[in-house]
PDB file of N, CA and C in Angstrom:
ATOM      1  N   UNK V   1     123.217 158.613  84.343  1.00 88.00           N
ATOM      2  CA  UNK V   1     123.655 159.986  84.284  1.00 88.00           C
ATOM      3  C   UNK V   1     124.362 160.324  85.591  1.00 88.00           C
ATOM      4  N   UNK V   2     125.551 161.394  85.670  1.00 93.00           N
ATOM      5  CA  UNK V   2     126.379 161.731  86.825  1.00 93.00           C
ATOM      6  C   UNK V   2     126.108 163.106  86.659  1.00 93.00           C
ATOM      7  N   UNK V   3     125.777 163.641  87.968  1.00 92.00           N
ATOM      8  CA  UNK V   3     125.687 164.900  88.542  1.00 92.00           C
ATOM      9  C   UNK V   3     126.423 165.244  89.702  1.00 92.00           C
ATOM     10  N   UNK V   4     127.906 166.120  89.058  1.00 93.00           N
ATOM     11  CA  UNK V   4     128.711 166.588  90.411  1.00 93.00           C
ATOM     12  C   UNK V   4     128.119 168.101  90.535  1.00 93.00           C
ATOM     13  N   UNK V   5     127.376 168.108  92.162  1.00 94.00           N
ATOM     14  CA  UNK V   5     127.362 169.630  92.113  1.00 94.00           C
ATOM     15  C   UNK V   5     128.696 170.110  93.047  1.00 94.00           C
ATOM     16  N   UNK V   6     128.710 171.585  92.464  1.00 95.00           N
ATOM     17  CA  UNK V   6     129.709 172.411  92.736  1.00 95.00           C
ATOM     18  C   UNK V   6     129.636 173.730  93.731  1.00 95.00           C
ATOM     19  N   UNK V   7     128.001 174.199  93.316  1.00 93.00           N
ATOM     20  CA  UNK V   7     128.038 175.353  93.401  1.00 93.00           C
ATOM     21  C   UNK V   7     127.248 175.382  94.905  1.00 93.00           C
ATOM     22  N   UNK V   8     125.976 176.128  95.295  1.00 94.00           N
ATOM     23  CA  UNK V   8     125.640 176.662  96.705  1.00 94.00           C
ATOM     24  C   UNK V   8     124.375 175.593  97.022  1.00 94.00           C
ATOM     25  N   UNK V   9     123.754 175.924  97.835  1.00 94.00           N
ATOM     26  CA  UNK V   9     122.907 175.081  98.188  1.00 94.00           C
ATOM     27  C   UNK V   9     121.275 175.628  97.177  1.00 94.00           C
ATOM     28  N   UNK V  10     120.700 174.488  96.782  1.00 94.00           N
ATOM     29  CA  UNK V  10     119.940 173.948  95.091  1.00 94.00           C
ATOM     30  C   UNK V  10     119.194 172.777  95.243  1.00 94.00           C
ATOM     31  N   UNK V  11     117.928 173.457  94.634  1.00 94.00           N
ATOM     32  CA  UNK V  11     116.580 172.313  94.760  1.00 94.00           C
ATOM     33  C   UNK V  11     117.057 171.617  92.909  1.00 94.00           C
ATOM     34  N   UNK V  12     117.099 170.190  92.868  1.00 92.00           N
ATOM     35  CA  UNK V  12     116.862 169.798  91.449  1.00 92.00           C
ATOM     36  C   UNK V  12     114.843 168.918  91.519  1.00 92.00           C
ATOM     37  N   UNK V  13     114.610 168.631  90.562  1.00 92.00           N
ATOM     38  CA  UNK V  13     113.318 167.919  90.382  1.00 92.00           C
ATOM     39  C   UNK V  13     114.060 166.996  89.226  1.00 92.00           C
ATOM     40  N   UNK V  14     113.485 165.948  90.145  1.00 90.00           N
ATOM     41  CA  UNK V  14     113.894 164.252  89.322  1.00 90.00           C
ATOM     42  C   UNK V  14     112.555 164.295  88.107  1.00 90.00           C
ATOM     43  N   UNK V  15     111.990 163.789  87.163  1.00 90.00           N
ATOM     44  CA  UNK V  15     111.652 163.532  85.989  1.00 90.00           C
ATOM     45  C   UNK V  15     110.369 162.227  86.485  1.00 90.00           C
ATOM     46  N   UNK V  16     109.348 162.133  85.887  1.00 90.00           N
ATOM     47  CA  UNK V  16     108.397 160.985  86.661  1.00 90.00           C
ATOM     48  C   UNK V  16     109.189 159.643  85.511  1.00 90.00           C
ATOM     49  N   UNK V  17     109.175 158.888  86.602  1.00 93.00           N
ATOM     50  CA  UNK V  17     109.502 157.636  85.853  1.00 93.00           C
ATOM     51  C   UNK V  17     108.271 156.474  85.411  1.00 93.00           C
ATOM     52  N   UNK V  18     108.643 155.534  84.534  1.00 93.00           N
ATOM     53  CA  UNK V  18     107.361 154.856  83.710  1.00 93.00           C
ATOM     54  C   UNK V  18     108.265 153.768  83.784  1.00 93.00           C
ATOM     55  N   UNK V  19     107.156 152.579  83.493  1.00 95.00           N
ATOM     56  CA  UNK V  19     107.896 151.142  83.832  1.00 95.00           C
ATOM     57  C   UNK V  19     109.084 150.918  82.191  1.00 95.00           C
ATOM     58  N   UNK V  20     109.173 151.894  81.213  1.00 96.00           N
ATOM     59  CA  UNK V  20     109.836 151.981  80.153  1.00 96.00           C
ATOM     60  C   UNK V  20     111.281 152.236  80.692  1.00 96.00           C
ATOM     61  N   UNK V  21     111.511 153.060  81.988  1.00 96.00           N
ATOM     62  CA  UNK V  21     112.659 153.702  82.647  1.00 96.00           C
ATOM     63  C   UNK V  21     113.364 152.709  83.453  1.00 96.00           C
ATOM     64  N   UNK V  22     112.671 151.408  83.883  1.00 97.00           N
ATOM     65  CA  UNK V  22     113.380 150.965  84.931  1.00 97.00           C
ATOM     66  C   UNK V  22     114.936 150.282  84.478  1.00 97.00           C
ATOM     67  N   UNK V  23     115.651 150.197  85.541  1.00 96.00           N
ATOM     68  CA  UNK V  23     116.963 150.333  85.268  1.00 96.00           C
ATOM     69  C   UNK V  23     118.003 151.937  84.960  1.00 96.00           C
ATOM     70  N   UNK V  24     117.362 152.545  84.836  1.00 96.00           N
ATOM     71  CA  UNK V  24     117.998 153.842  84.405  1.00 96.00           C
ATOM     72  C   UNK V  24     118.577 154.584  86.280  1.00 96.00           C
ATOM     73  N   UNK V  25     119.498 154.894  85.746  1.00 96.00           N
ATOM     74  CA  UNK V  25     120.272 155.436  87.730  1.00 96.00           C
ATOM     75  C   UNK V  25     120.820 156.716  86.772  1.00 96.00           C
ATOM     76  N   UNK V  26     120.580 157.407  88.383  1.00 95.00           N
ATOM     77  CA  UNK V  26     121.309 158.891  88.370  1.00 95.00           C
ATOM     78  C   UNK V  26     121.853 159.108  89.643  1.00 95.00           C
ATOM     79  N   UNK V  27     123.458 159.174  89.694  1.00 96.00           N
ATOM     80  CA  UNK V  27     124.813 159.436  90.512  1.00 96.00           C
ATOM     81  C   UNK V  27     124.568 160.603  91.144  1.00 96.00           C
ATOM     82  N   UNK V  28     124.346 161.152  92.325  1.00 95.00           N
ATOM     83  CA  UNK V  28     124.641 162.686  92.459  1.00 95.00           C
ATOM     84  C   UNK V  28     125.241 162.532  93.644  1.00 95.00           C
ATOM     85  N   UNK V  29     126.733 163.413  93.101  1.00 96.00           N
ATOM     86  CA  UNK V  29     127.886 164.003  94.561  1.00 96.00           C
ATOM     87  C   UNK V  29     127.550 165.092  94.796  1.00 96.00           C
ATOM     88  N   UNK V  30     127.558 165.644  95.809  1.00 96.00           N
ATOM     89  CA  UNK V  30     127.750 166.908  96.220  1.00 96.00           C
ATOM     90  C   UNK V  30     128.806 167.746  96.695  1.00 96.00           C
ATOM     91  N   UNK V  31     129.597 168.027  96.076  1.00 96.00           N
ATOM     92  CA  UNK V  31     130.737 168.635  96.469  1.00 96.00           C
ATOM     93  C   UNK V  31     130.493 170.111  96.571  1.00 96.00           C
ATOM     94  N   UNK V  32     129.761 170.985  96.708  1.00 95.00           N
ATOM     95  CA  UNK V  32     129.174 171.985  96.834  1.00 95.00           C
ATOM     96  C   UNK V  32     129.327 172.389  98.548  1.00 95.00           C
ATOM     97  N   UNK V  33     128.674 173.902  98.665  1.00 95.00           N
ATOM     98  CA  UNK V  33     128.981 174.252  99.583  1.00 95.00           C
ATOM     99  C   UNK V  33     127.582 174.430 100.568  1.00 95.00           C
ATOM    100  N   UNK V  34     126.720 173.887 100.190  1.00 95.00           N
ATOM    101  CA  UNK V  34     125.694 173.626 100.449  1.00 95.00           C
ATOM    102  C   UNK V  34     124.717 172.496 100.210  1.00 95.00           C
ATOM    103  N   UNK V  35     123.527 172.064 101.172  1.00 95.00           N
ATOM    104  CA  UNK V  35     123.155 170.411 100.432  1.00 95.00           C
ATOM    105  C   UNK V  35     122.212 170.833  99.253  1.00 95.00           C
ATOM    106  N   UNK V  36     121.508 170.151  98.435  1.00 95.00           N
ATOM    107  CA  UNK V  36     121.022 169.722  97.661  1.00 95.00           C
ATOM    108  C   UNK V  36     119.181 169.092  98.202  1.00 95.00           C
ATOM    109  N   UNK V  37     118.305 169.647  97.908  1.00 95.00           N
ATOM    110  CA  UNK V  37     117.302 168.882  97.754  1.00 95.00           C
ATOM    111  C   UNK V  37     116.879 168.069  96.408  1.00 95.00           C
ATOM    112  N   UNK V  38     116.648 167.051  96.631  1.00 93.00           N
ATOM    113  CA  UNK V  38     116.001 166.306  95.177  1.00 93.00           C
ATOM    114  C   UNK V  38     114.712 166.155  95.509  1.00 93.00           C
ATOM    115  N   UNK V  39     113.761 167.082  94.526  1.00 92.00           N
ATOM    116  CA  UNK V  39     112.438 166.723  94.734  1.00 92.00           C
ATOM    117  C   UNK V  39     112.074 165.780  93.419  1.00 92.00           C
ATOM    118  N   UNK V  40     110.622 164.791  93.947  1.00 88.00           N
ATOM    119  CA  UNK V  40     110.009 164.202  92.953  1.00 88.00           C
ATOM    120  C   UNK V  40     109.064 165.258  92.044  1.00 88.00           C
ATOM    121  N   UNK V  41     108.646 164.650  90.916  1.00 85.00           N
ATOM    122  CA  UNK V  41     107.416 164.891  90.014  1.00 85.00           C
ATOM    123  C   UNK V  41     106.069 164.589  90.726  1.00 85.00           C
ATOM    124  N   UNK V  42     105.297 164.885  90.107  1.00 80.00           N
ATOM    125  CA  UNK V  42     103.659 164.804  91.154  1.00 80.00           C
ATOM    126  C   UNK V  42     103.863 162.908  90.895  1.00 80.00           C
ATOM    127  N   UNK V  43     103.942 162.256  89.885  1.00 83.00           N
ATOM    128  CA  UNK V  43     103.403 160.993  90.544  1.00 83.00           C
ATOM    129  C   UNK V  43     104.728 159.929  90.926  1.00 83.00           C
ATOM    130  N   UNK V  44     106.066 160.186  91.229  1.00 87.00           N
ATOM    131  CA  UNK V  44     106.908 159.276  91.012  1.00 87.00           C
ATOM    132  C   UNK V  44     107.082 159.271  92.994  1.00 87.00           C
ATOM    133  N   UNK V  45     107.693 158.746  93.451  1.00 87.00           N
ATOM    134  CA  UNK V  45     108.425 158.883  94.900  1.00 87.00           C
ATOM    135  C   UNK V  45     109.623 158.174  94.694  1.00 87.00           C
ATOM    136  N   UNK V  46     110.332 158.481  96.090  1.00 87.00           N
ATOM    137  CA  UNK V  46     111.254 157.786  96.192  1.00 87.00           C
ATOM    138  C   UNK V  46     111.226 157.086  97.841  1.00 87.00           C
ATOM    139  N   UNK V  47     112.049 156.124  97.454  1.00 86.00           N
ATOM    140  CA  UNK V  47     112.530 155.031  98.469  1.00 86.00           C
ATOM    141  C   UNK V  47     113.828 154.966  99.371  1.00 86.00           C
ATOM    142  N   UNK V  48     114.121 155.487 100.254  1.00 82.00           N
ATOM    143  CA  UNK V  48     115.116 155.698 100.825  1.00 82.00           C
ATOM    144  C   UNK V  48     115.546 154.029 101.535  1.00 82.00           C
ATOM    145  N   UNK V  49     116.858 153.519 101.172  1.00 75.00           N
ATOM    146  CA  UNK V  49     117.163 152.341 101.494  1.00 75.00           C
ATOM    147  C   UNK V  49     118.556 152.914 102.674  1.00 75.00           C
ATOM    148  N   UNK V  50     118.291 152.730 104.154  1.00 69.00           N
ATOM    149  CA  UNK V  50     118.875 153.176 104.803  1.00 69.00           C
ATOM    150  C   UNK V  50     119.546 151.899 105.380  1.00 69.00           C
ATOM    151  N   UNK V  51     120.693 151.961 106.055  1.00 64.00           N
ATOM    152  CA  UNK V  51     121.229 150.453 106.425  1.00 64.00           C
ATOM    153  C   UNK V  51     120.938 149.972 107.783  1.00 64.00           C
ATOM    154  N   UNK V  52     119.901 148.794 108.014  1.00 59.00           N
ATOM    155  CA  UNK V  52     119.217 148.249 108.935  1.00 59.00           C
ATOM    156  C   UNK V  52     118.050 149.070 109.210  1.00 59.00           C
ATOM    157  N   UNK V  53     117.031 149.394 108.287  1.00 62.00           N
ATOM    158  CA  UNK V  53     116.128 150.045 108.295  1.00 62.00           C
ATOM    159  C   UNK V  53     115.435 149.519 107.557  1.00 62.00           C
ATOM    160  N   UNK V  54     114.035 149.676 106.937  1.00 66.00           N
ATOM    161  CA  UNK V  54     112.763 149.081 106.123  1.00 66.00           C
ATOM    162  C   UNK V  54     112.861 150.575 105.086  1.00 66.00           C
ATOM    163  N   UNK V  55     112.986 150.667 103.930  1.00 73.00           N
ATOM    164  CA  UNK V  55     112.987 151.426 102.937  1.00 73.00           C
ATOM    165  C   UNK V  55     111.129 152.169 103.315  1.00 73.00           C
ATOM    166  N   UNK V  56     111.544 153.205 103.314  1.00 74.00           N
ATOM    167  CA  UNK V  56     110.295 154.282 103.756  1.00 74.00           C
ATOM    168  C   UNK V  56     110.311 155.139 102.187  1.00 74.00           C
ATOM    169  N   UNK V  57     109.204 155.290 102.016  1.00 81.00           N
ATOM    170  CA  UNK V  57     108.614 156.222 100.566  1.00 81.00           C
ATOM    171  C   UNK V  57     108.849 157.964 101.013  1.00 81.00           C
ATOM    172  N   UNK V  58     109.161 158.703 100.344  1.00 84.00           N
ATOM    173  CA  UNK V  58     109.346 160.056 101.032  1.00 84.00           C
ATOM    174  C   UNK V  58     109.023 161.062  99.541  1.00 84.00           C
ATOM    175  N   UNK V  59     109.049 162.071  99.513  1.00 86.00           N
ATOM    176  CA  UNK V  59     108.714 163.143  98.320  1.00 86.00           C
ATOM    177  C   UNK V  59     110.152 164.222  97.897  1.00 86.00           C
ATOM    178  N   UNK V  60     110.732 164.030  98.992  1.00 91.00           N
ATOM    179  CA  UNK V  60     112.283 164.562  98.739  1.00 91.00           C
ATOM    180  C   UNK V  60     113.174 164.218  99.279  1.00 91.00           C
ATOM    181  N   UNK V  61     114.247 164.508  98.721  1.00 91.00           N
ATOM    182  CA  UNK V  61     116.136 164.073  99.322  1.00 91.00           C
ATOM    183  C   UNK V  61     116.559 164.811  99.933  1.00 91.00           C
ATOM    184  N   UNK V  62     117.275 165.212 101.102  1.00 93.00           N
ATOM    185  CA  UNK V  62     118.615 166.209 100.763  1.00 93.00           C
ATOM    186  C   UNK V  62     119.466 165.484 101.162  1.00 93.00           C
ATOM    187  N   UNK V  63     120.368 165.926 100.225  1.00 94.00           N
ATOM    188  CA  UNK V  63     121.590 165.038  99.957  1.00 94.00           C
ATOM    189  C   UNK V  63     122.690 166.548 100.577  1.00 94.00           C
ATOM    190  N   UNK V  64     123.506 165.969 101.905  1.00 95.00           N
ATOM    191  CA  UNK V  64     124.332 167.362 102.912  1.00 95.00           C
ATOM    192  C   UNK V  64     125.599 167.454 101.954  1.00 95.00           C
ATOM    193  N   UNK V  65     126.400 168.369 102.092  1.00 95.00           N
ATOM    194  CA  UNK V  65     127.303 168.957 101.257  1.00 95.00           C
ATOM    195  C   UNK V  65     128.960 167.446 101.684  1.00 95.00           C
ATOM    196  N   UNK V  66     128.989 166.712 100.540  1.00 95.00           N
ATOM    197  CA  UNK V  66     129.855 166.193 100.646  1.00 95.00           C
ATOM    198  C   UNK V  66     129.155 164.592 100.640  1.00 95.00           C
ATOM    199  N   UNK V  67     128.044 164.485 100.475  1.00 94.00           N
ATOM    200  CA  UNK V  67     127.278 163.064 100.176  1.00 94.00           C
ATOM    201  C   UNK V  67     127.173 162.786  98.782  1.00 94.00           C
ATOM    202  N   UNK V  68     126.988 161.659  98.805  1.00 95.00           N
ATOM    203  CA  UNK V  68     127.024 160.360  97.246  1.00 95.00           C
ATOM    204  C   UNK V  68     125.360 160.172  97.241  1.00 95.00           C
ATOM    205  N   UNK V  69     124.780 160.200  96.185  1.00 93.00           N
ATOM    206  CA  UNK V  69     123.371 158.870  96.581  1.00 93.00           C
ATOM    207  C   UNK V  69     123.355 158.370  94.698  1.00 93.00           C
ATOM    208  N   UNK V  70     122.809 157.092  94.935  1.00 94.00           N
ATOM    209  CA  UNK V  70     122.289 156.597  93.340  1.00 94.00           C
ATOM    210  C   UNK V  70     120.967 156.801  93.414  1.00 94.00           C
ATOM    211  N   UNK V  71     120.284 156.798  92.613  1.00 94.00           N
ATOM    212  CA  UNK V  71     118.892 157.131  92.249  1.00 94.00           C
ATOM    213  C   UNK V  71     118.185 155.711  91.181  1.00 94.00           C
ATOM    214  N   UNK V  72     118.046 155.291  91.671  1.00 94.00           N
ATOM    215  CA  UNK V  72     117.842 153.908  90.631  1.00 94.00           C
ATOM    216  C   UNK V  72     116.142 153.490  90.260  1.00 94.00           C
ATOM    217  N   UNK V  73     115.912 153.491  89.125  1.00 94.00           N
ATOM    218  CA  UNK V  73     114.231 153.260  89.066  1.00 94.00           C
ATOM    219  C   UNK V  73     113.928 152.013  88.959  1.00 94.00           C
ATOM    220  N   UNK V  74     113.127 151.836  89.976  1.00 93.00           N
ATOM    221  CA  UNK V  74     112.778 149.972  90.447  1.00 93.00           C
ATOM    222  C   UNK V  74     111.681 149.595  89.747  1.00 93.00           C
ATOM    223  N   UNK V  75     110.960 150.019  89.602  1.00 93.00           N
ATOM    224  CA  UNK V  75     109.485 150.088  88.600  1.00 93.00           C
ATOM    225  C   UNK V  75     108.590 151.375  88.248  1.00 93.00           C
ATOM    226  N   UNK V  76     107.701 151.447  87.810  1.00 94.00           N
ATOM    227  CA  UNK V  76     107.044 152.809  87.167  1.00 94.00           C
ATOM    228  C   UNK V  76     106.980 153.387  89.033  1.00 94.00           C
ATOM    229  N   UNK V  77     107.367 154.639  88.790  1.00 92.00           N
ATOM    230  CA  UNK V  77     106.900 155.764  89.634  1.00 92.00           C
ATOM    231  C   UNK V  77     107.866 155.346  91.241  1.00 92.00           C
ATOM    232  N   UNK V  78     108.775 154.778  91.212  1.00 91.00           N
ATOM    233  CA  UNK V  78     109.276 154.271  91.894  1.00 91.00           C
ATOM    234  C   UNK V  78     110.711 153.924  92.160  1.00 91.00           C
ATOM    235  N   UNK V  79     111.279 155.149  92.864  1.00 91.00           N
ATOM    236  CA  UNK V  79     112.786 155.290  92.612  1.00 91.00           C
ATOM    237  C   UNK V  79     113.503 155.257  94.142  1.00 91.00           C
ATOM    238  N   UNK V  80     114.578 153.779  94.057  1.00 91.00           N
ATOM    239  CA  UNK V  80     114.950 153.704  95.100  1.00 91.00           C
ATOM    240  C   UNK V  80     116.321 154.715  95.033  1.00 91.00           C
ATOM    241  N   UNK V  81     116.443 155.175  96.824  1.00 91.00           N
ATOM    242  CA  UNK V  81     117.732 156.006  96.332  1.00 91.00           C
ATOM    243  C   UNK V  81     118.480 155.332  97.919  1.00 91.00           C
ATOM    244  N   UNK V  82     120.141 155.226  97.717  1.00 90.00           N
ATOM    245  CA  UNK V  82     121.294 154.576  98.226  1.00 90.00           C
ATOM    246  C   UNK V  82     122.311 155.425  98.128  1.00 90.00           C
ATOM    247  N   UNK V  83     122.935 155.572  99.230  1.00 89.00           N
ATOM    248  CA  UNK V  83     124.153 156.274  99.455  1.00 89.00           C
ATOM    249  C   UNK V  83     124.536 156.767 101.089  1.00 89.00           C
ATOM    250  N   UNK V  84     125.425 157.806 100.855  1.00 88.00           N
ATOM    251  CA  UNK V  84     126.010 158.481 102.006  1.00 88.00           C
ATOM    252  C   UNK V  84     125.147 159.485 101.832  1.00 88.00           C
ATOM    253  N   UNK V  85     125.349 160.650 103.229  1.00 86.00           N
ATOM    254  CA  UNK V  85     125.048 161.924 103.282  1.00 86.00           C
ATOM    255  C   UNK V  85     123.279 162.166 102.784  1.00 86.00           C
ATOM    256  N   UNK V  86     122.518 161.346 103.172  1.00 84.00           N
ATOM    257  CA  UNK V  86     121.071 161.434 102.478  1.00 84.00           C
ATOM    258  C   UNK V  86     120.411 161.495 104.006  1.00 84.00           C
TER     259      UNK V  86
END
């Protein structure tokens, strides 16, 4: 799924993922005029894969006005996320 936002600065909530989901990615640009938080569901997290860093578990995103990230589910409850602007 692709999500261009447009509009001001906006909390979304990602969906809990199950080992039925893995493989499934969600695109989000921000072209908006404000960033974006992506929060998790009570049991899923995410994985921030930063470059030359050890992927750290965290409970939300913000993704700054003019950043890319993929959202990719690696196994149940467990969503790595990759990009710019995160």
């Amino acid at each position: 799924k692709r999500i261009i936002h447009t509009g001001g600065a906006v909390a979304y909530t990602m969906p809990d993922v199950g080992a039925g989901d893995v493989g499934k990615t969600w695109t989000i640009m921000n072209n908006g005029t404000g960033s974006l938080t992506i929060n998790r569901t009570t049991n899923s997290e995410f994985f921030e894969l930063v470059a030359g860093l050890t992927s750290s578990a965290t409970t939300s995103i913000t993704l700054v006005k003019g950043g890319a990230a993929e959202f990719i589910v690696q196994e149940a409850n467990k969503i790595v996320v990759v990009g710019s602007g995160i």
